[in-house]
mmCIF file of C-alpha atoms in Angstrom:
data_model
loop_
_atom_site.group_PDB
_atom_site.id
_atom_site.type_symbol
_atom_site.label_atom_id
_atom_site.label_comp_id
_atom_site.label_asym_id
_atom_site.label_seq_id
_atom_site.Cartn_x
_atom_site.Cartn_y
_atom_site.Cartn_z
ATOM 1 C CA UNK A 1 89.239 108.653 91.919
ATOM 2 C CA UNK A 2 88.204 110.723 88.880
ATOM 3 C CA UNK A 3 89.728 109.449 85.694
ATOM 4 C CA UNK A 4 90.147 105.687 86.019
ATOM 5 C CA UNK A 5 86.839 104.190 84.958
ATOM 6 C CA UNK A 6 85.817 100.665 85.767
ATOM 7 C CA UNK A 7 82.676 98.877 84.725
ATOM 8 C CA UNK A 8 80.505 97.327 85.785
ATOM 9 C CA UNK A 9 80.565 98.459 89.389
ATOM 10 C CA UNK A 10 78.762 95.300 90.461
ATOM 11 C CA UNK A 11 78.729 91.972 88.613
ATOM 12 C CA UNK A 12 76.874 88.821 89.628
ATOM 13 C CA UNK A 13 77.701 85.490 88.023
ATOM 14 C CA UNK A 14 76.775 81.885 88.635
ATOM 15 C CA UNK A 15 79.474 79.247 89.101
ATOM 16 C CA UNK A 16 80.881 78.198 85.763
ATOM 17 C CA UNK A 17 80.077 81.421 83.929
ATOM 18 C CA UNK A 18 82.562 83.973 82.582
ATOM 19 C CA UNK A 19 83.202 87.371 84.117
ATOM 20 C CA UNK A 20 84.589 90.320 82.155
ATOM 21 C CA UNK A 21 85.776 93.383 83.957
ATOM 22 C CA UNK A 22 86.710 96.528 82.082
ATOM 23 C CA UNK A 23 89.056 99.366 82.907
ATOM 24 C CA UNK A 24 89.687 102.615 81.040
ATOM 25 C CA UNK A 25 92.855 104.341 82.402
ATOM 26 C CA UNK A 26 93.197 108.040 83.077
ATOM 27 C CA UNK A 27 93.778 110.172 80.034
ATOM 28 C CA UNK A 28 97.404 110.074 79.026
ATOM 29 C CA UNK A 29 98.131 106.917 81.034
ATOM 30 C CA UNK A 30 99.425 103.907 79.088
ATOM 31 C CA UNK A 31 100.139 101.546 82.021
ATOM 32 C CA UNK A 32 97.414 99.586 83.726
ATOM 33 C CA UNK A 33 97.486 97.395 86.843
ATOM 34 C CA UNK A 34 94.889 95.013 88.205
ATOM 35 C CA UNK A 35 94.489 94.194 91.913
ATOM 36 C CA UNK A 36 92.133 91.916 93.881
ATOM 37 C CA UNK A 37 90.864 92.665 97.401
ATOM 38 C CA UNK A 38 89.283 89.916 99.531
ATOM 39 C CA UNK A 39 87.256 90.920 102.592
ATOM 40 C CA UNK A 40 89.364 92.221 105.450
ATOM 41 C CA UNK A 41 92.514 92.039 103.317
ATOM 42 C CA UNK A 42 94.736 94.478 101.536
ATOM 43 C CA UNK A 43 94.879 94.725 97.745
ATOM 44 C CA UNK A 44 96.889 91.978 96.024
ATOM 45 C CA UNK A 45 98.679 92.732 92.745
ATOM 46 C CA UNK A 46 97.579 90.573 89.827
ATOM 47 C CA UNK A 47 98.941 91.918 86.565
ATOM 48 C CA UNK A 48 100.641 94.901 84.928
ATOM 49 C CA UNK A 49 100.063 95.760 81.291
ATOM 50 C CA UNK A 50 101.091 98.354 78.767
ATOM 51 C CA UNK A 51 99.345 98.771 75.481
ATOM 52 C CA UNK A 52 99.224 95.358 73.797
ATOM 53 C CA UNK A 53 101.794 93.868 76.198
ATOM 54 C CA UNK A 54 101.717 92.019 79.485
ATOM 55 C CA UNK A 55 104.690 93.208 81.496
ATOM 56 C CA UNK A 56 104.240 91.274 84.727
ATOM 57 C CA UNK A 57 101.569 88.672 85.463
ATOM 58 C CA UNK A 58 103.222 87.195 88.518
ATOM 59 C CA UNK A 59 100.151 87.767 90.647
ATOM 60 C CA UNK A 60 97.643 86.134 88.299
ATOM 61 C CA UNK A 61 96.272 82.666 89.049
ATOM 62 C CA UNK A 62 97.700 80.246 86.524
ATOM 63 C CA UNK A 63 94.318 79.063 85.288
ATOM 64 C CA UNK A 64 91.038 80.701 84.324
ATOM 65 C CA UNK A 65 92.376 84.293 84.605
ATOM 66 C CA UNK A 66 93.592 86.404 81.696
ATOM 67 C CA UNK A 67 94.133 90.070 80.966
ATOM 68 C CA UNK A 68 94.593 92.224 77.925
ATOM 69 C CA UNK A 69 95.083 95.871 77.063
ATOM 70 C CA UNK A 70 94.451 96.262 73.343
ATOM 71 C CA UNK A 71 95.664 99.070 71.177
ATOM 72 C CA UNK A 72 92.126 100.456 71.108
ATOM 73 C CA UNK A 73 89.659 100.202 73.921
ATOM 74 C CA UNK A 74 89.780 99.427 77.668
ATOM 75 C CA UNK A 75 91.819 96.843 79.510
ATOM 76 C CA UNK A 76 89.884 93.625 80.160
ATOM 77 C CA UNK A 77 90.274 91.165 83.045
ATOM 78 C CA UNK A 78 88.568 87.888 82.162
ATOM 79 C CA UNK A 79 87.739 85.139 84.609
ATOM 80 C CA UNK A 80 86.496 81.901 83.025
ATOM 81 C CA UNK A 81 84.461 79.278 84.837
ATOM 82 C CA UNK A 82 84.089 81.394 87.952
ATOM 83 C CA UNK A 83 84.046 79.779 91.381
ATOM 84 C CA UNK A 84 82.810 81.073 94.767
ATOM 85 C CA UNK A 85 86.368 81.978 95.750
ATOM 86 C CA UNK A 86 86.556 84.495 92.915
ATOM 87 C CA UNK A 87 84.110 86.734 94.799
ATOM 88 C CA UNK A 88 86.102 89.891 95.617
ATOM 89 C CA UNK A 89 86.556 93.502 94.697
ATOM 90 C CA UNK A 90 88.737 93.990 91.608
ATOM 91 C CA UNK A 91 90.521 97.275 91.265
ATOM 92 C CA UNK A 92 92.313 98.780 88.274
ATOM 93 C CA UNK A 93 94.971 101.423 88.513
ATOM 94 C CA UNK A 94 96.911 103.381 85.885
ATOM 95 C CA UNK A 95 100.052 105.435 85.699
ATOM 96 C CA UNK A 96 101.624 107.510 82.900
ATOM 97 C CA UNK A 97 104.802 105.479 82.708
ATOM 98 C CA UNK A 98 106.859 102.922 84.608
ATOM 99 C CA UNK A 99 106.405 103.276 88.384
ATOM 100 C CA UNK A 100 108.895 105.769 89.641
ATOM 101 C CA UNK A 101 109.422 108.109 92.526
ATOM 102 C CA UNK A 102 106.913 110.623 91.356
ATOM 103 C CA UNK A 103 104.430 108.429 89.594
ATOM 104 C CA UNK A 104 101.861 106.974 91.967
ATOM 105 C CA UNK A 105 99.215 104.654 90.640
ATOM 106 C CA UNK A 106 95.684 106.053 90.542
ATOM 107 C CA UNK A 107 92.779 103.756 91.195
ATOM 108 C CA UNK A 108 89.260 103.271 89.886
ATOM 109 C CA UNK A 109 86.342 102.525 92.183
ATOM 110 C CA UNK A 110 86.473 98.815 91.495
ATOM 111 C CA UNK A 111 84.171 96.082 90.341
ATOM 112 C CA UNK A 112 82.491 93.991 93.072
ATOM 113 C CA UNK A 113 82.177 90.483 91.749
ATOM 114 C CA UNK A 114 79.746 88.118 93.443
ATOM 115 C CA UNK A 115 79.508 84.452 92.535
ATOM 116 C CA UNK A 116 76.252 82.660 93.295
ATOM 117 C CA UNK B 1 104.605 85.935 104.003
ATOM 118 C CA UNK B 2 103.433 89.516 104.385
ATOM 119 C CA UNK B 3 106.034 91.888 103.090
ATOM 120 C CA UNK B 4 104.149 94.992 104.190
ATOM 121 C CA UNK B 5 102.556 94.966 107.642
ATOM 122 C CA UNK B 6 100.148 97.303 109.296
ATOM 123 C CA UNK B 7 99.807 95.862 112.807
ATOM 124 C CA UNK B 8 96.979 98.106 114.000
ATOM 125 C CA UNK B 9 93.711 97.107 112.389
ATOM 126 C CA UNK B 10 92.042 100.180 113.858
ATOM 127 C CA UNK B 11 92.940 103.443 115.534
ATOM 128 C CA UNK B 12 90.657 105.930 117.285
ATOM 129 C CA UNK B 13 91.779 109.599 117.582
ATOM 130 C CA UNK B 14 90.059 112.680 118.847
ATOM 131 C CA UNK B 15 89.350 115.450 116.378
ATOM 132 C CA UNK B 16 92.111 118.036 116.324
ATOM 133 C CA UNK B 17 94.747 115.700 117.679
ATOM 134 C CA UNK B 18 97.474 113.958 115.748
ATOM 135 C CA UNK B 19 96.875 110.574 114.067
ATOM 136 C CA UNK B 20 99.924 108.360 113.620
ATOM 137 C CA UNK B 21 99.622 105.281 111.396
ATOM 138 C CA UNK B 22 102.502 102.826 111.245
ATOM 139 C CA UNK B 23 103.784 100.410 108.630
ATOM 140 C CA UNK B 24 106.643 97.915 108.569
ATOM 141 C CA UNK B 25 108.155 96.192 105.618
ATOM 142 C CA UNK B 26 110.510 93.267 105.256
ATOM 143 C CA UNK B 27 111.707 93.457 101.616
ATOM 144 C CA UNK B 28 114.892 95.514 101.499
ATOM 145 C CA UNK B 29 114.448 95.940 97.725
ATOM 146 C CA UNK B 30 111.492 98.274 98.253
ATOM 147 C CA UNK B 31 112.489 101.872 97.553
ATOM 148 C CA UNK B 32 109.221 103.670 96.955
ATOM 149 C CA UNK B 33 106.444 103.885 99.537
ATOM 150 C CA UNK B 34 102.917 105.228 99.291
ATOM 151 C CA UNK B 35 99.872 105.834 101.497
ATOM 152 C CA UNK B 36 96.390 105.504 100.193
ATOM 153 C CA UNK B 37 93.072 106.407 101.852
ATOM 154 C CA UNK B 38 90.003 104.342 101.146
ATOM 155 C CA UNK B 39 86.296 104.941 101.805
ATOM 156 C CA UNK B 40 83.792 102.088 101.628
ATOM 157 C CA UNK B 41 82.679 101.202 98.070
ATOM 158 C CA UNK B 42 85.340 103.445 96.558
ATOM 159 C CA UNK B 43 88.823 102.821 95.201
ATOM 160 C CA UNK B 44 91.975 103.819 97.096
ATOM 161 C CA UNK B 45 92.914 107.493 96.779
ATOM 162 C CA UNK B 46 96.591 108.418 96.682
ATOM 163 C CA UNK B 47 97.640 110.548 99.641
ATOM 164 C CA UNK B 48 101.381 110.905 99.779
ATOM 165 C CA UNK B 49 104.522 109.005 98.843
ATOM 166 C CA UNK B 50 108.227 108.909 99.729
ATOM 167 C CA UNK B 51 111.328 107.690 97.938
ATOM 168 C CA UNK B 52 114.012 105.824 99.859
ATOM 169 C CA UNK B 53 116.446 108.666 99.243
ATOM 170 C CA UNK B 54 114.400 110.800 101.658
ATOM 171 C CA UNK B 55 113.373 110.336 105.257
ATOM 172 C CA UNK B 56 110.485 112.779 105.364
ATOM 173 C CA UNK B 57 107.897 114.135 102.949
ATOM 174 C CA UNK B 58 105.222 116.661 103.815
ATOM 175 C CA UNK B 59 102.002 117.708 102.087
ATOM 176 C CA UNK B 60 99.652 119.935 104.014
ATOM 177 C CA UNK B 61 98.363 118.028 107.060
ATOM 178 C CA UNK B 62 100.047 114.832 105.948
ATOM 179 C CA UNK B 63 103.642 113.922 106.678
ATOM 180 C CA UNK B 64 105.323 110.570 105.941
ATOM 181 C CA UNK B 65 108.466 109.487 107.778
ATOM 182 C CA UNK B 66 110.744 106.737 106.556
ATOM 183 C CA UNK B 67 113.284 104.896 108.742
ATOM 184 C CA UNK B 68 115.136 102.627 106.387
ATOM 185 C CA UNK B 69 117.329 100.968 108.969
ATOM 186 C CA UNK B 70 114.215 99.898 110.851
ATOM 187 C CA UNK B 71 112.222 99.221 107.735
ATOM 188 C CA UNK B 72 109.474 101.352 109.155
ATOM 189 C CA UNK B 73 107.355 104.204 107.940
ATOM 190 C CA UNK B 74 104.620 106.264 109.478
ATOM 191 C CA UNK B 75 101.954 108.674 108.362
ATOM 192 C CA UNK B 76 101.139 111.640 110.552
ATOM 193 C CA UNK B 77 97.883 113.562 110.128
ATOM 194 C CA UNK B 78 97.617 116.763 112.045
ATOM 195 C CA UNK B 79 95.189 118.117 112.955
ATOM 196 C CA UNK B 80 92.855 115.152 112.439
ATOM 197 C CA UNK B 81 89.450 115.958 110.949
ATOM 198 C CA UNK B 82 86.220 113.975 110.764
ATOM 199 C CA UNK B 83 86.663 113.481 107.027
ATOM 200 C CA UNK B 84 89.896 111.633 107.724
ATOM 201 C CA UNK B 85 87.893 108.650 109.021
ATOM 202 C CA UNK B 86 88.694 105.923 106.518
ATOM 203 C CA UNK B 87 90.910 102.871 105.947
ATOM 204 C CA UNK B 88 94.517 103.787 105.293
ATOM 205 C CA UNK B 89 96.721 101.450 103.279
ATOM 206 C CA UNK B 90 100.500 101.504 103.216
ATOM 207 C CA UNK B 91 102.054 100.241 99.955
ATOM 208 C CA UNK B 92 105.581 99.635 98.654
ATOM 209 C CA UNK B 93 107.307 98.830 95.384
ATOM 210 C CA UNK B 94 110.693 98.721 93.662
ATOM 211 C CA UNK B 95 110.660 101.788 91.436
ATOM 212 C CA UNK B 96 113.790 100.829 89.579
ATOM 213 C CA UNK B 97 112.413 97.802 87.808
ATOM 214 C CA UNK B 98 111.506 94.213 88.473
ATOM 215 C CA UNK B 99 107.983 93.763 89.792
ATOM 216 C CA UNK B 100 106.019 96.902 89.296
ATOM 217 C CA UNK B 101 102.925 96.047 91.210
ATOM 218 C CA UNK B 102 102.394 97.620 94.618
ATOM 219 C CA UNK B 103 102.548 95.470 97.723
ATOM 220 C CA UNK B 104 99.859 96.557 100.182
ATOM 221 C CA UNK B 105 99.415 96.158 103.902
ATOM 222 C CA UNK B 106 96.024 95.063 105.248
ATOM 223 C CA UNK B 107 95.087 98.565 106.237
ATOM 224 C CA UNK B 108 94.313 100.537 109.379
ATOM 225 C CA UNK B 109 90.838 101.781 109.987
ATOM 226 C CA UNK B 110 91.174 105.338 111.353
ATOM 227 C CA UNK B 111 88.177 106.663 113.335
ATOM 228 C CA UNK B 112 88.179 110.367 114.213
ATOM 229 C CA UNK B 113 86.002 111.073 117.170
ATOM 230 C CA UNK B 114 84.348 114.451 117.711
#
């Protein structure tokens, strides 16, 4: 998984606090995807961003969740007023351009979010 | 409604033999399929992919077969090695546009026995 960097690796928050998860894509990649994995489940798509643009947020919960990918700096997934159900592993992936036959997404090692 | 299904939660195979992991999908709009391997506490690692214009793609010990009429794909690993023990995820997407996120199955835990 070299290249896609996520931090922190582990994040503990109390109910009602905010969680910020960061993702730096692989060098040369301008497209970022966020996924969430609950225990014993597969990864679920949340949002797809290009620099400064949200392309598809169909998998994002309507409230409390937001994502950005600014011109400079990493992509940020923000969860406001966290609840116990937000506890999960959050993975970021990147690709060099729009998903195509020869452009798989490459994943980071994830952030494990635990809500007390 | 699960659009990508991996019906075997786990699979045990002897070292040196062939491992066959199966995946079914329901969305006929999917045209690009991928297999990822995942170790605990790590992110998924891309293994191999196949476009719907093909029915087979091979890379070393890994071969993916696609049967579009049956909406079924499989990953063959031969010969299986101890380091292959991991969770394998099948994923699918529409490469031509629309939703760009990958749709994943729940995974199959492959255990290679010595």
